[in-house]
PDB file of C-alpha atoms in Angstrom:
ATOM      1  CA  UNK A   1      23.548 164.102 140.209  1.00  0.00           C
ATOM      2  CA  UNK A   2      24.748 166.806 141.972  1.00  0.00           C
ATOM      3  CA  UNK A   3      26.550 164.903 144.800  1.00  0.00           C
ATOM      4  CA  UNK A   4      28.088 162.344 142.697  1.00  0.00           C
ATOM      5  CA  UNK A   5      31.657 161.043 143.796  1.00  0.00           C
ATOM      6  CA  UNK A   6      31.300 163.185 146.992  1.00  0.00           C
ATOM      7  CA  UNK A   7      31.566 161.690 150.773  1.00  0.00           C
ATOM      8  CA  UNK A   8      29.777 163.912 153.078  1.00  0.00           C
ATOM      9  CA  UNK A   9      30.214 163.800 156.900  1.00  0.00           C
ATOM     10  CA  UNK A  10      26.450 164.421 158.476  1.00  0.00           C
ATOM     11  CA  UNK A  11      26.434 164.973 162.519  1.00  0.00           C
ATOM     12  CA  UNK A  12      24.238 166.395 165.204  1.00  0.00           C
ATOM     13  CA  UNK A  13      20.114 166.472 165.454  1.00  0.00           C
ATOM     14  CA  UNK A  14      18.344 163.082 166.501  1.00  0.00           C
ATOM     15  CA  UNK A  15      18.919 159.900 165.250  1.00  0.00           C
ATOM     16  CA  UNK A  16      15.583 160.184 162.835  1.00  0.00           C
ATOM     17  CA  UNK A  17      16.330 163.271 161.472  1.00  0.00           C
ATOM     18  CA  UNK A  18      20.005 162.798 160.792  1.00  0.00           C
ATOM     19  CA  UNK A  19      19.157 159.420 159.091  1.00  0.00           C
ATOM     20  CA  UNK A  20      16.153 161.060 156.874  1.00  0.00           C
ATOM     21  CA  UNK A  21      18.811 163.707 155.980  1.00  0.00           C
ATOM     22  CA  UNK A  22      21.356 161.201 155.442  1.00  0.00           C
ATOM     23  CA  UNK A  23      18.921 159.525 153.005  1.00  0.00           C
ATOM     24  CA  UNK A  24      18.220 162.578 151.024  1.00  0.00           C
ATOM     25  CA  UNK A  25      22.199 163.721 150.761  1.00  0.00           C
ATOM     26  CA  UNK A  26      22.690 159.758 149.668  1.00  0.00           C
ATOM     27  CA  UNK A  27      19.506 160.120 147.014  1.00  0.00           C
ATOM     28  CA  UNK A  28      21.389 163.399 145.509  1.00  0.00           C
ATOM     29  CA  UNK A  29      24.516 160.942 144.919  1.00  0.00           C
ATOM     30  CA  UNK A  30      26.582 161.515 148.056  1.00  0.00           C
ATOM     31  CA  UNK A  31      28.367 158.635 150.233  1.00  0.00           C
ATOM     32  CA  UNK A  32      27.453 159.672 153.678  1.00  0.00           C
ATOM     33  CA  UNK A  33      29.154 159.170 156.845  1.00  0.00           C
ATOM     34  CA  UNK A  34      27.304 159.923 159.885  1.00  0.00           C
ATOM     35  CA  UNK A  35      29.100 160.459 163.294  1.00  0.00           C
ATOM     36  CA  UNK A  36      26.731 159.033 166.000  1.00  0.00           C
ATOM     37  CA  UNK A  37      26.618 160.115 169.386  1.00  0.00           C
ATOM     38  CA  UNK A  38      23.916 157.642 170.464  1.00  0.00           C
ATOM     39  CA  UNK A  39      23.564 154.442 169.069  1.00  0.00           C
ATOM     40  CA  UNK A  40      26.431 152.445 167.038  1.00  0.00           C
ATOM     41  CA  UNK A  41      28.972 151.163 169.480  1.00  0.00           C
ATOM     42  CA  UNK A  42      30.760 150.086 166.186  1.00  0.00           C
ATOM     43  CA  UNK A  43      30.933 151.073 162.922  1.00  0.00           C
ATOM     44  CA  UNK A  44      28.178 149.866 160.593  1.00  0.00           C
ATOM     45  CA  UNK A  45      27.545 150.500 157.319  1.00  0.00           C
ATOM     46  CA  UNK A  46      24.332 150.321 154.868  1.00  0.00           C
ATOM     47  CA  UNK A  47      23.412 150.841 150.967  1.00  0.00           C
ATOM     48  CA  UNK A  48      25.878 154.152 150.895  1.00  0.00           C
ATOM     49  CA  UNK A  49      25.723 155.300 154.452  1.00  0.00           C
ATOM     50  CA  UNK A  50      28.162 154.368 157.065  1.00  0.00           C
ATOM     51  CA  UNK A  51      27.704 155.049 160.716  1.00  0.00           C
ATOM     52  CA  UNK A  52      30.725 155.858 163.003  1.00  0.00           C
ATOM     53  CA  UNK A  53      30.410 156.177 166.622  1.00  0.00           C
ATOM     54  CA  UNK A  54      31.354 159.576 168.401  1.00  0.00           C
ATOM     55  CA  UNK A  55      32.688 159.088 171.901  1.00  0.00           C
ATOM     56  CA  UNK A  56      34.293 162.613 172.083  1.00  0.00           C
ATOM     57  CA  UNK A  57      38.138 161.943 170.549  1.00  0.00           C
ATOM     58  CA  UNK A  58      40.064 164.954 170.016  1.00  0.00           C
ATOM     59  CA  UNK A  59      40.935 166.166 166.723  1.00  0.00           C
ATOM     60  CA  UNK A  60      43.538 164.150 165.774  1.00  0.00           C
ATOM     61  CA  UNK A  61      41.806 161.146 166.663  1.00  0.00           C
ATOM     62  CA  UNK A  62      38.461 162.259 165.149  1.00  0.00           C
ATOM     63  CA  UNK A  63      40.229 162.968 161.567  1.00  0.00           C
ATOM     64  CA  UNK A  64      41.356 159.532 161.501  1.00  0.00           C
ATOM     65  CA  UNK A  65      37.983 158.145 162.677  1.00  0.00           C
ATOM     66  CA  UNK A  66      36.478 160.001 159.739  1.00  0.00           C
ATOM     67  CA  UNK A  67      38.419 159.581 156.983  1.00  0.00           C
ATOM     68  CA  UNK A  68      38.735 155.339 157.722  1.00  0.00           C
ATOM     69  CA  UNK A  69      35.748 154.841 155.771  1.00  0.00           C
ATOM     70  CA  UNK A  70      36.644 156.309 152.570  1.00  0.00           C
ATOM     71  CA  UNK A  71      40.062 157.762 152.912  1.00  0.00           C
ATOM     72  CA  UNK A  72      38.634 161.221 152.210  1.00  0.00           C
ATOM     73  CA  UNK A  73      35.987 163.522 153.240  1.00  0.00           C
ATOM     74  CA  UNK A  74      34.662 166.114 150.653  1.00  0.00           C
ATOM     75  CA  UNK A  75      31.997 167.963 153.003  1.00  0.00           C
ATOM     76  CA  UNK A  76      30.373 168.123 156.299  1.00  0.00           C
ATOM     77  CA  UNK A  77      26.964 169.090 157.409  1.00  0.00           C
ATOM     78  CA  UNK A  78      26.402 170.081 160.997  1.00  0.00           C
ATOM     79  CA  UNK A  79      23.162 169.678 162.401  1.00  0.00           C
ATOM     80  CA  UNK A  80      21.579 171.292 165.145  1.00  0.00           C
ATOM     81  CA  UNK A  81      20.867 169.172 168.331  1.00  0.00           C
ATOM     82  CA  UNK A  82      18.018 170.056 170.905  1.00  0.00           C
ATOM     83  CA  UNK A  83      18.256 173.292 172.638  1.00  0.00           C
ATOM     84  CA  UNK A  84      16.197 174.485 175.577  1.00  0.00           C
ATOM     85  CA  UNK A  85      12.963 176.375 174.794  1.00  0.00           C
ATOM     86  CA  UNK A  86      12.983 178.423 177.625  1.00  0.00           C
ATOM     87  CA  UNK A  87      13.670 182.625 178.137  1.00  0.00           C
ATOM     88  CA  UNK A  88      16.947 183.540 179.293  1.00  0.00           C
ATOM     89  CA  UNK A  89      16.401 184.304 182.968  1.00  0.00           C
ATOM     90  CA  UNK A  90      14.990 180.516 183.357  1.00  0.00           C
ATOM     91  CA  UNK A  91      17.594 179.063 181.411  1.00  0.00           C
ATOM     92  CA  UNK A  92      19.312 176.486 183.642  1.00  0.00           C
ATOM     93  CA  UNK A  93      23.583 176.442 183.322  1.00  0.00           C
ATOM     94  CA  UNK A  94      23.569 172.931 183.520  1.00  0.00           C
ATOM     95  CA  UNK A  95      20.921 172.528 180.422  1.00  0.00           C
ATOM     96  CA  UNK A  96      22.899 175.403 178.605  1.00  0.00           C
ATOM     97  CA  UNK A  97      26.053 173.762 178.862  1.00  0.00           C
ATOM     98  CA  UNK A  98      24.566 170.667 177.539  1.00  0.00           C
ATOM     99  CA  UNK A  99      23.339 173.038 174.631  1.00  0.00           C
ATOM    100  CA  UNK A 100      26.801 174.190 173.544  1.00  0.00           C
ATOM    101  CA  UNK A 101      28.127 171.071 173.817  1.00  0.00           C
ATOM    102  CA  UNK A 102      25.646 169.577 171.813  1.00  0.00           C
ATOM    103  CA  UNK A 103      25.655 172.406 169.201  1.00  0.00           C
ATOM    104  CA  UNK A 104      28.922 174.635 168.982  1.00  0.00           C
ATOM    105  CA  UNK A 105      31.455 172.289 170.931  1.00  0.00           C
ATOM    106  CA  UNK A 106      30.587 169.412 168.270  1.00  0.00           C
ATOM    107  CA  UNK A 107      30.430 172.159 165.262  1.00  0.00           C
ATOM    108  CA  UNK A 108      34.230 173.062 166.266  1.00  0.00           C
ATOM    109  CA  UNK A 109      35.716 169.730 166.657  1.00  0.00           C
ATOM    110  CA  UNK A 110      34.344 168.526 163.797  1.00  0.00           C
ATOM    111  CA  UNK A 111      35.633 171.366 161.838  1.00  0.00           C
ATOM    112  CA  UNK A 112      38.956 171.790 163.694  1.00  0.00           C
ATOM    113  CA  UNK A 113      39.303 168.116 162.726  1.00  0.00           C
ATOM    114  CA  UNK A 114      38.683 168.132 158.904  1.00  0.00           C
ATOM    115  CA  UNK A 115      40.147 171.636 158.453  1.00  0.00           C
ATOM    116  CA  UNK A 116      43.604 170.507 157.987  1.00  0.00           C
ATOM    117  CA  UNK A 117      42.145 167.641 155.642  1.00  0.00           C
ATOM    118  CA  UNK A 118      40.454 170.025 153.312  1.00  0.00           C
ATOM    119  CA  UNK A 119      43.648 172.621 153.625  1.00  0.00           C
ATOM    120  CA  UNK A 120      45.866 169.569 152.102  1.00  0.00           C
ATOM    121  CA  UNK A 121      43.476 168.321 149.591  1.00  0.00           C
ATOM    122  CA  UNK A 122      42.685 172.051 148.495  1.00  0.00           C
ATOM    123  CA  UNK A 123      39.271 172.130 148.883  1.00  0.00           C
ATOM    124  CA  UNK A 124      36.090 171.213 150.953  1.00  0.00           C
ATOM    125  CA  UNK A 125      32.869 172.351 152.110  1.00  0.00           C
ATOM    126  CA  UNK A 126      31.563 172.773 155.569  1.00  0.00           C
ATOM    127  CA  UNK A 127      27.661 173.495 156.005  1.00  0.00           C
ATOM    128  CA  UNK A 128      26.605 174.790 159.403  1.00  0.00           C
ATOM    129  CA  UNK A 129      22.373 174.020 159.997  1.00  0.00           C
ATOM    130  CA  UNK A 130      20.741 175.727 162.498  1.00  0.00           C
ATOM    131  CA  UNK A 131      17.113 177.018 163.458  1.00  0.00           C
ATOM    132  CA  UNK A 132      16.374 180.047 161.922  1.00  0.00           C
ATOM    133  CA  UNK A 133      15.423 181.622 165.563  1.00  0.00           C
ATOM    134  CA  UNK A 134      19.405 181.174 165.658  1.00  0.00           C
ATOM    135  CA  UNK A 135      20.036 183.711 163.412  1.00  0.00           C
ATOM    136  CA  UNK A 136      17.442 186.512 163.637  1.00  0.00           C
ATOM    137  CA  UNK A 137      16.429 185.667 167.448  1.00  0.00           C
ATOM    138  CA  UNK A 138      13.171 184.650 168.958  1.00  0.00           C
ATOM    139  CA  UNK A 139      11.370 184.817 172.561  1.00  0.00           C
ATOM    140  CA  UNK A 140      11.759 181.866 174.500  1.00  0.00           C
ATOM    141  CA  UNK A 141      14.560 180.531 172.569  1.00  0.00           C
ATOM    142  CA  UNK A 142      17.625 182.427 174.216  1.00  0.00           C
ATOM    143  CA  UNK A 143      20.145 179.392 173.984  1.00  0.00           C
ATOM    144  CA  UNK A 144      19.309 178.475 170.418  1.00  0.00           C
ATOM    145  CA  UNK A 145      19.504 182.144 169.275  1.00  0.00           C
ATOM    146  CA  UNK A 146      23.303 182.369 171.246  1.00  0.00           C
ATOM    147  CA  UNK A 147      24.267 178.941 169.827  1.00  0.00           C
ATOM    148  CA  UNK A 148      22.869 179.793 166.266  1.00  0.00           C
ATOM    149  CA  UNK A 149      24.914 183.214 165.954  1.00  0.00           C
ATOM    150  CA  UNK A 150      27.869 181.469 167.189  1.00  0.00           C
ATOM    151  CA  UNK A 151      28.028 179.120 164.631  1.00  0.00           C
ATOM    152  CA  UNK A 152      27.292 181.545 162.088  1.00  0.00           C
ATOM    153  CA  UNK A 153      30.374 183.021 163.542  1.00  0.00           C
ATOM    154  CA  UNK A 154      32.248 180.006 162.881  1.00  0.00           C
ATOM    155  CA  UNK A 155      31.500 179.425 159.487  1.00  0.00           C
ATOM    156  CA  UNK A 156      32.897 183.355 159.099  1.00  0.00           C
ATOM    157  CA  UNK A 157      35.973 182.548 160.618  1.00  0.00           C
ATOM    158  CA  UNK A 158      36.256 179.087 158.545  1.00  0.00           C
ATOM    159  CA  UNK A 159      35.558 180.960 155.303  1.00  0.00           C
ATOM    160  CA  UNK A 160      37.849 184.070 156.337  1.00  0.00           C
ATOM    161  CA  UNK A 161      41.230 181.992 157.391  1.00  0.00           C
ATOM    162  CA  UNK A 162      40.493 179.687 153.949  1.00  0.00           C
ATOM    163  CA  UNK A 163      39.409 182.732 151.755  1.00  0.00           C
ATOM    164  CA  UNK A 164      41.003 182.551 148.103  1.00  0.00           C
ATOM    165  CA  UNK A 165      40.793 178.615 148.272  1.00  0.00           C
ATOM    166  CA  UNK A 166      38.582 176.175 147.563  1.00  0.00           C
ATOM    167  CA  UNK A 167      37.489 175.466 150.992  1.00  0.00           C
ATOM    168  CA  UNK A 168      34.123 177.300 151.984  1.00  0.00           C
ATOM    169  CA  UNK A 169      31.680 177.704 155.224  1.00  0.00           C
ATOM    170  CA  UNK A 170      28.271 178.399 155.151  1.00  0.00           C
ATOM    171  CA  UNK A 171      25.481 178.720 157.575  1.00  0.00           C
ATOM    172  CA  UNK A 172      22.047 177.486 156.351  1.00  0.00           C
ATOM    173  CA  UNK A 173      19.546 178.248 158.546  1.00  0.00           C
ATOM    174  CA  UNK A 174      15.470 176.709 158.333  1.00  0.00           C
ATOM    175  CA  UNK A 175      12.023 177.861 159.356  1.00  0.00           C
ATOM    176  CA  UNK A 176      10.004 174.742 158.507  1.00  0.00           C
ATOM    177  CA  UNK A 177      11.969 171.917 159.607  1.00  0.00           C
ATOM    178  CA  UNK A 178      15.192 169.984 158.606  1.00  0.00           C
ATOM    179  CA  UNK A 179      13.358 167.755 156.284  1.00  0.00           C
ATOM    180  CA  UNK A 180      12.957 170.970 153.876  1.00  0.00           C
ATOM    181  CA  UNK A 181      16.673 171.991 153.650  1.00  0.00           C
ATOM    182  CA  UNK A 182      18.636 168.879 152.317  1.00  0.00           C
ATOM    183  CA  UNK A 183      18.368 170.115 148.798  1.00  0.00           C
ATOM    184  CA  UNK A 184      20.016 173.568 149.707  1.00  0.00           C
ATOM    185  CA  UNK A 185      22.681 172.223 151.997  1.00  0.00           C
ATOM    186  CA  UNK A 186      23.513 169.615 149.011  1.00  0.00           C
ATOM    187  CA  UNK A 187      23.853 172.303 146.698  1.00  0.00           C
ATOM    188  CA  UNK A 188      25.803 174.330 149.118  1.00  0.00           C
ATOM    189  CA  UNK A 189      28.384 171.637 149.367  1.00  0.00           C
ATOM    190  CA  UNK A 190      28.394 170.934 145.620  1.00  0.00           C
ATOM    191  CA  UNK A 191      30.843 172.412 143.093  1.00  0.00           C
ATOM    192  CA  UNK A 192      28.252 174.475 141.782  1.00  0.00           C
ATOM    193  CA  UNK A 193      28.300 176.726 145.299  1.00  0.00           C
ATOM    194  CA  UNK A 194      31.962 177.314 144.218  1.00  0.00           C
ATOM    195  CA  UNK A 195      31.524 180.841 144.501  1.00  0.00           C
ATOM    196  CA  UNK A 196      29.258 181.036 148.007  1.00  0.00           C
ATOM    197  CA  UNK A 197      31.686 180.873 151.235  1.00  0.00           C
ATOM    198  CA  UNK A 198      31.035 182.934 154.597  1.00  0.00           C
ATOM    199  CA  UNK A 199      27.134 183.608 153.813  1.00  0.00           C
ATOM    200  CA  UNK A 200      24.106 183.061 155.528  1.00  0.00           C
ATOM    201  CA  UNK A 201      21.386 181.620 154.041  1.00  0.00           C
ATOM    202  CA  UNK A 202      17.509 181.231 155.495  1.00  0.00           C
ATOM    203  CA  UNK A 203      15.440 178.770 153.921  1.00  0.00           C
ATOM    204  CA  UNK A 204      11.527 178.781 154.260  1.00  0.00           C
ATOM    205  CA  UNK A 205       9.339 177.041 152.032  1.00  0.00           C
ATOM    206  CA  UNK A 206       9.825 178.321 148.486  1.00  0.00           C
ATOM    207  CA  UNK A 207      11.800 181.118 149.400  1.00  0.00           C
ATOM    208  CA  UNK A 208      15.425 181.415 150.367  1.00  0.00           C
ATOM    209  CA  UNK A 209      16.924 184.670 152.174  1.00  0.00           C
ATOM    210  CA  UNK A 210      20.529 185.862 151.935  1.00  0.00           C
ATOM    211  CA  UNK A 211      21.403 187.301 155.272  1.00  0.00           C
ATOM    212  CA  UNK A 212      22.954 190.609 156.037  1.00  0.00           C
ATOM    213  CA  UNK A 213      25.803 190.368 158.209  1.00  0.00           C
ATOM    214  CA  UNK A 214      27.255 192.922 161.147  1.00  0.00           C
ATOM    215  CA  UNK A 215      28.803 195.817 159.515  1.00  0.00           C
ATOM    216  CA  UNK A 216      28.555 199.687 160.210  1.00  0.00           C
ATOM    217  CA  UNK A 217      25.677 201.247 159.493  1.00  0.00           C
ATOM    218  CA  UNK A 218      26.370 204.715 161.076  1.00  0.00           C
ATOM    219  CA  UNK A 219      29.518 206.240 161.730  1.00  0.00           C
ATOM    220  CA  UNK A 220      29.813 209.428 164.242  1.00  0.00           C
ATOM    221  CA  UNK A 221      32.808 211.811 164.566  1.00  0.00           C
ATOM    222  CA  UNK A 222      33.435 214.671 167.334  1.00  0.00           C
ATOM    223  CA  UNK A 223      36.902 216.170 167.674  1.00  0.00           C
ATOM    224  CA  UNK A 224      38.126 215.818 171.006  1.00  0.00           C
ATOM    225  CA  UNK A 225      36.379 212.695 171.683  1.00  0.00           C
ATOM    226  CA  UNK A 226      33.519 211.848 173.257  1.00  0.00           C
ATOM    227  CA  UNK A 227      31.426 212.738 176.628  1.00  0.00           C
ATOM    228  CA  UNK A 228      28.142 211.533 177.827  1.00  0.00           C
ATOM    229  CA  UNK A 229      26.312 214.429 176.998  1.00  0.00           C
ATOM    230  CA  UNK A 230      27.825 214.566 173.108  1.00  0.00           C
ATOM    231  CA  UNK A 231      27.085 210.905 172.950  1.00  0.00           C
ATOM    232  CA  UNK A 232      23.199 211.550 173.706  1.00  0.00           C
ATOM    233  CA  UNK A 233      23.193 214.069 170.899  1.00  0.00           C
ATOM    234  CA  UNK A 234      25.488 212.393 168.477  1.00  0.00           C
ATOM    235  CA  UNK A 235      24.296 209.008 168.699  1.00  0.00           C
ATOM    236  CA  UNK A 236      21.020 208.651 171.100  1.00  0.00           C
ATOM    237  CA  UNK A 237      19.373 210.836 168.914  1.00  0.00           C
ATOM    238  CA  UNK A 238      20.745 210.699 165.388  1.00  0.00           C
ATOM    239  CA  UNK A 239      21.253 206.792 165.316  1.00  0.00           C
ATOM    240  CA  UNK A 240      17.714 205.941 166.463  1.00  0.00           C
ATOM    241  CA  UNK A 241      16.474 205.282 162.935  1.00  0.00           C
ATOM    242  CA  UNK A 242      18.853 203.013 162.290  1.00  0.00           C
ATOM    243  CA  UNK A 243      18.833 200.758 165.299  1.00  0.00           C
ATOM    244  CA  UNK A 244      17.910 197.309 164.758  1.00  0.00           C
ATOM    245  CA  UNK A 245      14.290 196.541 166.714  1.00  0.00           C
ATOM    246  CA  UNK A 246      13.585 193.376 168.959  1.00  0.00           C
ATOM    247  CA  UNK A 247      12.438 191.402 166.137  1.00  0.00           C
ATOM    248  CA  UNK A 248      11.724 187.676 165.674  1.00  0.00           C
ATOM    249  CA  UNK A 249      11.532 185.116 163.099  1.00  0.00           C
ATOM    250  CA  UNK A 250       7.783 185.511 163.269  1.00  0.00           C
ATOM    251  CA  UNK A 251       8.349 189.493 162.634  1.00  0.00           C
ATOM    252  CA  UNK A 252      10.089 189.005 159.522  1.00  0.00           C
ATOM    253  CA  UNK A 253       9.707 185.744 158.106  1.00  0.00           C
TER     254      UNK A 253
END
């Protein structure tokens, strides 16, 4: 099995989604450690799955907590938690802060806790799972778009800092629901994906999309620098054909 002899940390999402994802990973050979922010008041263990309580420990204490069941973690999957489904001008600041805490903050603290462990062992894999609108964007989903792109940035930052090692980080976006991407996450965690790091992949049904990342599309140069009028001629008109339109996931997927 693709995850045989692999210990995987799983965090985020609702308990039912997280549990189903854990079962799928376990069926592919993994021993799964669930970081539980909702239920368990004390560590519990079932067939191949250990649940640990999450109380907002700092990175050092969190690392100790995560490593306790098996003495190691080989890979981590951070699932998305709830995000408000409203347009930006209706986004409540408190709801947005809660969204950040449940998604980006959690992903950061888990990554910060485990990255020294991965570095010391010389290998490890992070997979950050986000909704597709978190990568492409969508109307009425401002918080999800902001957080999704931030997690893609986190993944890229980790991949760059560990480039040249066997510590990897990738972002996996889904269109049709979490239950359809467990196999892709398992592949990204496994040795079979050793060449993949710093990438963004969208899973849609039977299709997998490798997503482009911000790179220069056009270059404009003017001797002596730019003024407003020159910018209109040099950028506003010449670059128009290369502008990224306000597309949503429904437009391109």
